[in-house]
CSV table of C-alpha atoms in Angstrom, one decimal:
chain,number,residue,atom,x,y,z
A,1,MET,CA,-34.3,33.9,59.4
A,2,GLU,CA,-37.2,32.8,57.2
A,3,SER,CA,-37.6,36.5,56.1
A,4,LEU,CA,-34.1,36.4,54.6
A,5,VAL,CA,-34.6,33.2,52.6
A,6,ILE,CA,-36.7,34.8,49.8
A,7,PRO,CA,-34.5,37.8,49.3
A,8,ALA,CA,-31.4,35.5,49.2
A,9,LEU,CA,-33.1,33.3,46.6
A,10,ILE,CA,-33.9,36.3,44.5
A,11,LEU,CA,-30.3,37.5,44.8
A,12,VAL,CA,-29.0,34.1,43.7
A,13,VAL,CA,-31.3,34.1,40.7
A,14,VAL,CA,-30.3,37.6,39.6
A,15,VAL,CA,-26.6,36.8,39.9
A,16,LEU,CA,-27.0,33.6,37.8
A,17,ALA,CA,-29.1,35.5,35.2
A,18,VAL,CA,-26.4,38.3,35.0
A,19,GLY,CA,-23.6,35.6,34.7
A,20,LEU,CA,-25.5,33.8,31.9
A,21,ALA,CA,-26.2,37.0,30.1
A,22,ALA,CA,-22.5,38.0,30.3
A,23,ARG,CA,-21.4,34.6,29.0
A,24,ALA,CA,-23.8,34.8,26.0
A,25,LEU,CA,-22.7,38.4,25.2
A,26,GLY,CA,-19.0,37.3,25.3
A,27,ARG,CA,-19.7,34.4,23.0
A,28,ARG,CA,-21.6,36.7,20.6
A,29,LYS,CA,-18.7,39.1,20.5
A,30,GLY,CA,-16.1,36.3,20.2
A,31,GLY,CA,-18.0,34.8,17.2
A,32,ARG,CA,-17.7,38.0,15.2
A,33,GLY,CA,-13.9,37.9,15.5
A,34,ASP,CA,-13.7,34.3,14.3
A,35,ALA,CA,-14.8,35.2,10.7
A,36,PRO,CA,-11.9,36.1,8.5
A,37,GLN,CA,-11.9,39.8,7.7
A,38,GLN,CA,-12.0,40.6,4.0
A,39,PRO,CA,-9.2,42.9,2.9
A,40,SER,CA,-10.2,46.4,1.9
A,41,PRO,CA,-10.0,47.3,-1.8
A,42,GLY,CA,-6.9,49.4,-1.2
A,43,ALA,CA,-5.1,46.5,0.5
A,44,ALA,CA,-3.5,45.4,-2.8
A,45,GLU,CA,-2.0,48.9,-3.3
A,46,LEU,CA,-1.0,49.0,0.4
A,47,ALA,CA,0.8,45.6,-0.1
A,48,ARG,CA,2.7,46.9,-3.1
A,49,THR,CA,3.7,50.1,-1.2
A,50,ALA,CA,4.7,48.1,1.9
A,51,SER,CA,6.7,45.6,-0.2
A,52,ALA,CA,8.6,48.4,-1.9
A,53,LYS,CA,9.8,49.7,1.5
A,54,LEU,CA,11.5,46.5,2.4
A,55,PRO,CA,15.1,45.3,1.6
A,56,GLU,CA,15.3,41.9,0.0
A,57,GLU,CA,16.4,40.0,3.2
A,58,GLU,CA,13.7,41.6,5.4
A,59,HIS,CA,11.1,40.9,2.7
A,60,ARG,CA,12.0,37.2,2.8
A,61,ARG,CA,12.0,37.2,6.6
A,62,ILE,CA,8.6,38.9,6.9
A,63,TYR,CA,7.0,36.4,4.5
A,64,ALA,CA,8.6,33.5,6.3
A,65,LEU,CA,7.1,34.8,9.6
A,66,ILE,CA,3.7,35.2,7.9
A,67,ALA,CA,3.9,31.7,6.5
A,68,GLN,CA,4.7,30.4,10.0
A,69,GLY,CA,1.7,32.1,11.5
A,70,GLN,CA,3.9,34.6,13.5
A,71,ALA,CA,2.0,37.8,12.6
A,72,MET,CA,3.2,39.7,15.7
A,73,ALA,CA,6.9,39.0,14.9
A,74,ALA,CA,6.3,40.0,11.3
A,75,ILE,CA,4.7,43.3,12.5
A,76,LYS,CA,7.6,43.9,14.8
A,77,LEU,CA,10.1,43.3,12.1
A,78,TYR,CA,8.3,45.6,9.6
A,79,TYR,CA,8.0,48.3,12.3
A,80,GLU,CA,11.8,48.1,13.0
A,81,VAL,CA,12.8,48.1,9.4
A,82,THR,CA,10.6,50.8,8.1
A,83,GLY,CA,10.0,53.0,11.1
A,84,ASP,CA,6.3,53.3,10.3
A,85,GLY,CA,3.9,53.5,13.2
A,86,LEU,CA,2.7,50.3,14.9
A,87,ARG,CA,-0.8,50.6,13.4
A,88,ALA,CA,0.6,51.3,10.0
A,89,SER,CA,2.9,48.3,10.4
A,90,ARG,CA,0.0,46.1,11.4
A,91,ASP,CA,-2.0,47.2,8.4
A,92,ALA,CA,1.0,46.7,6.1
A,93,VAL,CA,1.7,43.2,7.3
A,94,GLY,CA,-2.0,42.3,7.0
A,95,ALA,CA,-2.0,43.6,3.4
A,96,LEU,CA,1.2,41.7,2.6
A,97,ALA,CA,-0.4,38.5,3.9
A,98,ALA,CA,-3.6,39.0,2.0
A,99,HIS,CA,-1.9,40.1,-1.2
A,100,PRO,CA,1.5,38.5,-1.4
A,101,GLN,CA,4.1,40.5,-3.3
A,102,PRO,CA,7.3,39.4,-5.0
A,103,TYR,CA,10.5,41.2,-4.0
A,104,ARG,CA,11.3,43.9,-6.5
A,105,GLY,CA,14.4,46.0,-6.3
A,106,PRO,CA,14.1,49.8,-6.5
A,107,GLU,CA,14.8,49.7,-10.3
A,108,GLU,CA,12.2,46.9,-10.9
A,109,ALA,CA,9.6,48.6,-8.8
A,110,ALA,CA,9.8,51.7,-10.9
A,111,GLU,CA,9.7,49.7,-14.1
A,112,GLN,CA,6.9,47.2,-13.3
A,113,PRO,CA,4.2,48.7,-11.0
A,114,GLU,CA,1.7,46.1,-12.0
A,115,ASP,CA,1.6,42.5,-10.7
A,116,ASP,CA,3.4,40.1,-13.1
A,117,ASP,CA,1.6,37.1,-11.8
A,118,ASP,CA,-0.4,36.7,-15.1
A,119,GLU,CA,2.7,35.7,-17.1
A,120,PRO,CA,4.4,32.8,-15.4
A,121,GLN,CA,8.1,32.5,-16.2
A,122,ARG,CA,9.8,29.2,-16.7
A,123,PHE,CA,12.7,28.3,-14.4
A,124,PRO,CA,15.7,26.1,-15.3
A,125,TYR,CA,14.6,23.5,-12.6
A,126,ARG,CA,11.5,21.6,-11.7
A,127,TYR,CA,9.9,22.5,-8.4
A,128,ARG,CA,8.0,19.9,-6.4
A,129,ALA,CA,5.1,20.9,-4.1
A,130,ILE,CA,3.7,18.1,-1.9
A,131,ALA,CA,0.5,18.3,0.2
A,132,SER,CA,-0.9,15.6,2.3
A,133,LYS,CA,-3.6,15.0,4.9
A,134,GLY,CA,-4.1,11.6,6.5
A,135,ASP,CA,-3.4,9.0,3.9
A,136,VAL,CA,-4.1,11.3,0.9
A,137,THR,CA,-1.1,12.9,-0.8
A,138,ARG,CA,-0.9,15.1,-3.9
A,139,GLU,CA,2.1,16.4,-5.7
A,140,VAL,CA,2.6,19.2,-8.2
A,141,SER,CA,5.8,19.4,-10.2
A,142,SER,CA,6.4,22.3,-12.5
A,143,ASN,CA,9.2,24.5,-13.8
A,144,MET,CA,6.9,27.5,-13.4
A,145,LEU,CA,6.8,27.2,-9.6
A,146,ASN,CA,9.3,28.3,-7.0
A,147,ASP,CA,9.3,29.0,-3.3
A,148,GLU,CA,8.0,32.5,-3.7
A,149,ILE,CA,5.0,31.6,-5.9
A,150,TYR,CA,4.2,28.5,-3.8
A,151,GLY,CA,4.3,30.7,-0.7
A,152,ARG,CA,1.8,33.1,-2.3
A,153,ILE,CA,-0.5,30.2,-3.2
A,154,ARG,CA,-0.3,28.8,0.4
A,155,THR,CA,-1.0,32.3,1.8
A,156,LEU,CA,-4.1,32.6,-0.4
A,157,ALA,CA,-5.3,29.2,0.7
A,158,ARG,CA,-4.7,30.0,4.4
A,159,ASN,CA,-6.6,33.3,4.0
A,160,GLY,CA,-9.6,31.3,2.7
A,161,ASP,CA,-9.3,32.4,-0.9
A,162,THR,CA,-9.2,28.8,-2.2
A,163,GLU,CA,-10.4,29.7,-5.7
A,164,ALA,CA,-7.7,32.3,-6.2
A,165,ALA,CA,-5.1,29.8,-4.9
A,166,ALA,CA,-6.3,27.1,-7.2
A,167,ALA,CA,-6.3,29.5,-10.2
A,168,ALA,CA,-2.7,30.6,-9.4
A,169,LEU,CA,-1.6,27.0,-9.1
A,170,THR,CA,-3.1,26.1,-12.5
A,171,ARG,CA,-1.5,29.2,-14.0
A,172,HIS,CA,1.9,28.1,-12.7
A,173,SER,CA,1.6,24.4,-13.5
A,174,ASP,CA,0.2,21.9,-16.0
A,175,ILE,CA,-2.7,20.6,-13.8
A,176,SER,CA,-6.4,21.0,-14.2
A,177,MET,CA,-8.6,23.3,-12.0
A,178,LYS,CA,-10.1,20.2,-10.4
A,179,GLN,CA,-6.7,18.8,-9.5
A,180,ALA,CA,-5.6,22.2,-8.2
A,181,ARG,CA,-8.7,22.4,-5.9
A,182,GLU,CA,-7.9,18.9,-4.5
A,183,PHE,CA,-4.3,20.0,-3.8
A,184,ILE,CA,-5.4,23.3,-2.2
A,185,GLU,CA,-7.9,21.4,0.1
A,186,LEU,CA,-4.9,19.5,1.5
A,187,LEU,CA,-3.0,22.7,2.4
A,188,ASP,CA,-5.1,23.9,5.3
A,189,ASP,CA,-2.9,23.2,8.4
């Protein structure tokens, strides 16, 4: 019996070492997936192309699903509407999330291939956007904002591009960059 104690102890030590190594390897692999992936340079063009394939109602529904964090449902809807493959649908929805696109009808898409985000238009109503965290609340009110533009700003903020989100907010309102950054900081849910 004493002759089995030493091999049993060695076996226990080896099993523990393998278990710890597997756990460490799993953490290392999991850590890589936590960092947000940067969109590829062609992602903006992919987003424009993907947006052009969508009818207006489905365009709204897909962006609503993206805003709610339901990426799988957005991919499924895109797949059903366009008939593209599953991988292409995944890539298209990822590009749409990273580079929000306004809906453009078939005529508008042919006329305006470039993003018109540089020239904000004025709307006949004032839009109020409110963000709060804890006891801090910020409000932006502007007639250059609407649901679609504010949705794009929130998407940029959620994707970690806070500077672009703040720049877009200052472009579509009358607030300073500092105020826009403070507002964007409150958006992370």
